[in-house]
mmCIF file of C-alpha atoms in Angstrom:
data_model
loop_
_atom_site.group_PDB
_atom_site.id
_atom_site.type_symbol
_atom_site.label_atom_id
_atom_site.label_comp_id
_atom_site.label_asym_id
_atom_site.label_seq_id
_atom_site.Cartn_x
_atom_site.Cartn_y
_atom_site.Cartn_z
ATOM 1 C CA UNK A 261 43.122 104.601 77.113
ATOM 2 C CA UNK A 262 42.467 105.128 73.433
ATOM 3 C CA UNK A 263 43.680 102.383 71.022
ATOM 4 C CA UNK A 264 45.671 103.775 68.071
ATOM 5 C CA UNK A 265 46.285 100.420 66.302
ATOM 6 C CA UNK A 266 45.564 96.647 66.638
ATOM 7 C CA UNK A 267 47.250 93.799 64.836
ATOM 8 C CA UNK A 268 46.424 89.989 65.266
ATOM 9 C CA UNK A 269 48.465 89.950 68.429
ATOM 10 C CA UNK A 270 49.037 93.606 69.559
ATOM 11 C CA UNK A 271 47.292 96.692 70.909
ATOM 12 C CA UNK A 272 49.174 99.905 70.505
ATOM 13 C CA UNK A 273 47.516 102.457 72.881
ATOM 14 C CA UNK A 274 48.250 105.803 74.043
ATOM 15 C CA UNK A 275 50.582 106.209 77.006
ATOM 16 C CA UNK A 276 49.097 107.694 80.365
ATOM 17 C CA UNK A 277 51.023 108.821 83.480
ATOM 18 C CA UNK A 278 49.952 105.461 84.975
ATOM 19 C CA UNK A 279 52.493 103.877 82.740
ATOM 20 C CA UNK A 280 55.524 105.077 84.739
ATOM 21 C CA UNK A 281 55.960 101.887 86.489
ATOM 22 C CA UNK A 282 56.039 99.915 83.367
ATOM 23 C CA UNK A 283 58.392 102.070 81.872
ATOM 24 C CA UNK A 284 60.757 101.960 84.995
ATOM 25 C CA UNK A 285 60.765 98.035 84.795
ATOM 26 C CA UNK A 286 61.497 98.247 80.933
ATOM 27 C CA UNK A 287 64.129 100.841 81.366
ATOM 28 C CA UNK A 288 65.991 98.973 84.162
ATOM 29 C CA UNK A 289 66.631 95.667 82.316
ATOM 30 C CA UNK A 290 70.282 95.943 81.273
ATOM 31 C CA UNK A 291 69.669 93.744 78.146
ATOM 32 C CA UNK A 292 66.881 95.973 76.912
ATOM 33 C CA UNK A 293 69.025 99.104 77.476
ATOM 34 C CA UNK A 294 72.378 97.745 76.120
ATOM 35 C CA UNK A 295 72.377 99.586 72.873
ATOM 36 C CA UNK A 296 70.579 102.714 74.397
ATOM 37 C CA UNK A 297 72.641 103.870 77.307
ATOM 38 C CA UNK A 298 75.025 100.797 77.938
ATOM 39 C CA UNK A 299 72.690 99.032 80.318
ATOM 40 C CA UNK A 300 72.723 101.685 83.135
ATOM 41 C CA UNK A 301 69.438 101.746 85.381
ATOM 42 C CA UNK A 302 66.960 104.777 85.063
ATOM 43 C CA UNK A 303 65.365 106.342 87.991
ATOM 44 C CA UNK A 304 61.457 106.835 88.431
ATOM 45 C CA UNK A 305 62.315 110.601 88.641
ATOM 46 C CA UNK A 306 63.840 110.427 85.351
ATOM 47 C CA UNK A 307 60.873 108.462 83.940
ATOM 48 C CA UNK A 308 58.473 111.043 85.148
ATOM 49 C CA UNK A 309 60.409 114.174 84.304
ATOM 50 C CA UNK A 310 61.823 113.389 80.872
ATOM 51 C CA UNK A 311 60.524 110.074 79.476
ATOM 52 C CA UNK A 312 56.789 110.366 79.945
ATOM 53 C CA UNK A 313 56.767 113.943 78.456
ATOM 54 C CA UNK A 314 58.301 112.712 75.248
ATOM 55 C CA UNK A 315 55.918 109.711 74.980
ATOM 56 C CA UNK A 316 52.903 111.954 75.849
ATOM 57 C CA UNK A 317 53.666 114.660 73.435
ATOM 58 C CA UNK A 318 51.072 115.096 70.563
ATOM 59 C CA UNK A 319 52.564 116.101 66.961
ATOM 60 C CA UNK A 320 50.298 118.381 65.342
ATOM 61 C CA UNK A 321 51.191 116.908 61.924
ATOM 62 C CA UNK A 322 49.684 113.676 62.911
ATOM 63 C CA UNK A 323 47.091 114.984 65.417
ATOM 64 C CA UNK A 324 48.232 112.310 67.588
ATOM 65 C CA UNK A 325 51.191 111.094 69.542
ATOM 66 C CA UNK A 326 54.349 109.604 68.123
ATOM 67 C CA UNK A 327 54.868 106.860 70.610
ATOM 68 C CA UNK A 328 52.536 103.974 71.783
ATOM 69 C CA UNK A 329 52.328 101.475 74.558
ATOM 70 C CA UNK A 330 52.297 97.825 73.154
ATOM 71 C CA UNK A 331 50.279 95.323 75.037
ATOM 72 C CA UNK A 332 49.575 91.637 74.007
ATOM 73 C CA UNK A 333 45.969 91.574 72.894
ATOM 74 C CA UNK A 334 44.947 88.339 74.823
ATOM 75 C CA UNK A 335 46.475 89.215 78.193
ATOM 76 C CA UNK A 336 46.780 93.024 78.304
ATOM 77 C CA UNK A 337 50.506 92.466 79.321
ATOM 78 C CA UNK A 338 52.776 95.518 78.706
ATOM 79 C CA UNK A 339 55.361 94.550 76.227
ATOM 80 C CA UNK A 340 57.200 97.788 75.785
ATOM 81 C CA UNK A 341 56.423 100.501 73.168
ATOM 82 C CA UNK A 342 56.768 101.593 69.401
ATOM 83 C CA UNK A 343 57.845 104.952 68.032
ATOM 84 C CA UNK A 344 56.420 106.367 64.881
ATOM 85 C CA UNK A 345 57.157 109.992 65.234
ATOM 86 C CA UNK A 346 57.217 112.666 62.667
ATOM 87 C CA UNK A 347 60.653 114.210 62.423
ATOM 88 C CA UNK A 348 59.018 117.799 61.892
ATOM 89 C CA UNK A 349 56.568 118.468 64.484
ATOM 90 C CA UNK A 350 54.208 120.105 61.824
ATOM 91 C CA UNK A 351 54.708 117.530 59.052
ATOM 92 C CA UNK A 352 53.732 113.803 58.768
ATOM 93 C CA UNK A 353 56.004 113.322 55.575
ATOM 94 C CA UNK A 354 59.100 111.713 57.316
ATOM 95 C CA UNK A 355 58.621 109.654 60.466
ATOM 96 C CA UNK A 356 61.135 107.614 62.543
ATOM 97 C CA UNK A 357 60.309 104.100 63.498
ATOM 98 C CA UNK A 358 61.380 102.580 66.967
ATOM 99 C CA UNK A 359 60.546 100.085 69.246
ATOM 100 C CA UNK A 360 61.618 99.038 72.910
ATOM 101 C CA UNK A 361 60.264 95.702 74.138
ATOM 102 C CA UNK A 362 60.806 93.552 77.142
ATOM 103 C CA UNK A 363 63.293 90.796 76.793
ATOM 104 C CA UNK A 364 60.570 88.174 77.183
ATOM 105 C CA UNK A 365 59.018 89.501 74.076
ATOM 106 C CA UNK A 366 62.135 89.241 71.971
ATOM 107 C CA UNK A 367 62.128 86.601 69.269
ATOM 108 C CA UNK A 368 58.265 86.298 69.099
ATOM 109 C CA UNK A 369 57.819 88.599 66.010
ATOM 110 C CA UNK A 370 56.086 91.503 67.965
ATOM 111 C CA UNK A 371 58.544 94.063 66.779
ATOM 112 C CA UNK A 372 58.233 93.170 63.287
ATOM 113 C CA UNK A 373 54.527 92.989 63.594
ATOM 114 C CA UNK A 374 54.058 96.267 65.244
ATOM 115 C CA UNK A 375 56.423 97.897 62.779
ATOM 116 C CA UNK A 376 54.678 96.647 59.666
ATOM 117 C CA UNK A 377 51.226 97.659 60.979
ATOM 118 C CA UNK A 378 52.603 101.243 61.878
ATOM 119 C CA UNK A 379 54.216 101.547 58.296
ATOM 120 C CA UNK A 380 50.987 100.414 56.711
ATOM 121 C CA UNK A 381 48.959 103.053 58.706
ATOM 122 C CA UNK A 382 51.404 105.572 58.103
ATOM 123 C CA UNK A 383 51.484 105.142 54.392
ATOM 124 C CA UNK A 384 47.566 104.696 53.977
ATOM 125 C CA UNK A 385 46.134 107.057 56.843
ATOM 126 C CA UNK A 386 48.577 109.497 58.131
ATOM 127 C CA UNK A 387 50.262 111.108 54.880
ATOM 128 C CA UNK A 388 53.643 109.475 55.593
ATOM 129 C CA UNK A 389 56.077 109.512 52.583
ATOM 130 C CA UNK A 390 59.202 108.107 54.109
ATOM 131 C CA UNK A 391 59.947 106.109 57.341
ATOM 132 C CA UNK A 392 63.452 106.204 58.605
ATOM 133 C CA UNK A 393 65.013 104.131 61.497
ATOM 134 C CA UNK A 394 68.360 104.017 63.182
ATOM 135 C CA UNK A 395 70.461 101.742 65.508
ATOM 136 C CA UNK A 396 73.948 101.001 66.397
ATOM 137 C CA UNK A 397 75.560 99.020 63.786
ATOM 138 C CA UNK A 398 76.384 96.053 66.213
ATOM 139 C CA UNK A 399 72.592 95.756 67.270
ATOM 140 C CA UNK A 400 71.894 93.057 64.725
ATOM 141 C CA UNK A 401 68.393 92.060 66.327
ATOM 142 C CA UNK A 402 67.094 95.613 65.722
ATOM 143 C CA UNK A 403 68.600 95.680 62.207
ATOM 144 C CA UNK A 404 66.962 92.335 61.283
ATOM 145 C CA UNK A 405 63.576 93.753 62.440
ATOM 146 C CA UNK A 406 63.948 96.829 60.271
ATOM 147 C CA UNK A 407 64.717 94.542 57.217
ATOM 148 C CA UNK A 408 61.828 92.167 58.114
ATOM 149 C CA UNK A 409 59.448 95.385 58.343
ATOM 150 C CA UNK A 410 60.543 96.243 54.654
ATOM 151 C CA UNK A 411 63.311 98.868 55.203
ATOM 152 C CA UNK A 412 66.658 98.873 53.493
ATOM 153 C CA UNK A 413 69.883 99.917 54.553
ATOM 154 C CA UNK A 414 70.890 103.465 53.492
ATOM 155 C CA UNK A 415 74.106 104.287 55.182
ATOM 156 C CA UNK A 416 76.586 103.949 58.251
ATOM 157 C CA UNK A 417 77.502 107.097 60.181
ATOM 158 C CA UNK A 418 79.183 108.134 63.367
ATOM 159 C CA UNK A 419 76.642 109.487 65.884
ATOM 160 C CA UNK A 420 77.399 112.003 68.804
ATOM 161 C CA UNK A 421 77.510 109.811 71.754
ATOM 162 C CA UNK A 422 77.545 111.958 75.042
ATOM 163 C CA UNK A 423 79.004 108.892 76.738
ATOM 164 C CA UNK A 424 80.367 106.180 74.698
ATOM 165 C CA UNK A 425 78.984 102.720 75.259
ATOM 166 C CA UNK A 426 80.208 99.418 74.201
ATOM 167 C CA UNK A 427 79.702 98.978 70.446
ATOM 168 C CA UNK A 428 79.392 102.832 69.742
ATOM 169 C CA UNK A 429 82.828 102.699 68.123
ATOM 170 C CA UNK A 430 81.360 100.884 65.227
ATOM 171 C CA UNK A 431 78.909 103.652 64.486
ATOM 172 C CA UNK A 432 75.422 103.706 63.587
ATOM 173 C CA UNK A 433 73.048 102.688 60.622
ATOM 174 C CA UNK A 434 70.228 104.128 58.980
ATOM 175 C CA UNK A 435 67.475 102.175 57.170
ATOM 176 C CA UNK A 436 64.297 103.565 55.287
ATOM 177 C CA UNK A 437 61.399 102.780 53.282
ATOM 178 C CA UNK A 438 59.616 105.154 51.017
ATOM 179 C CA UNK A 439 55.858 105.269 50.140
ATOM 180 C CA UNK A 440 56.599 104.277 46.691
ATOM 181 C CA UNK A 441 58.828 101.351 47.553
ATOM 182 C CA UNK A 442 56.217 100.148 50.012
ATOM 183 C CA UNK A 443 53.386 100.218 47.169
ATOM 184 C CA UNK A 444 55.478 97.931 44.997
#
């Protein structure tokens, strides 16, 4: 499996079809999915039909994917995934940063470490001009990771939730970091 990026403790590699079982476990943890779908379970069929195709998509503007499986470097344990996906398929100028990690990996600095490494690679190697990230306003853990990775609060907004979940009534927040801000 091709390695996209390594940090001190992480390996970010391309997803393969063989990752379906890892994703099934991750997406069936109610705590992990609390701010995504309210903690509802996800079927293997949905993982194979919807999730994996999104994770395997190659973005022409990058010439690579926008999602990477995260493994602990010393144990090869699957920790979750990172998103660093161009918002326009054919341009790397603006990317969305995201992450979904197993609960056991929370509080260990993996999300911040992976996010900082992706941001650095984006600004130095991939032609990125702006990194953006969104989460529910009540998701304080994710907001803290965004701030520790160097992103700044931009705005609050109300998203279009197909099904309201607990906390969605408080809206969402957007954070960003530009290349110029990062270079300072």
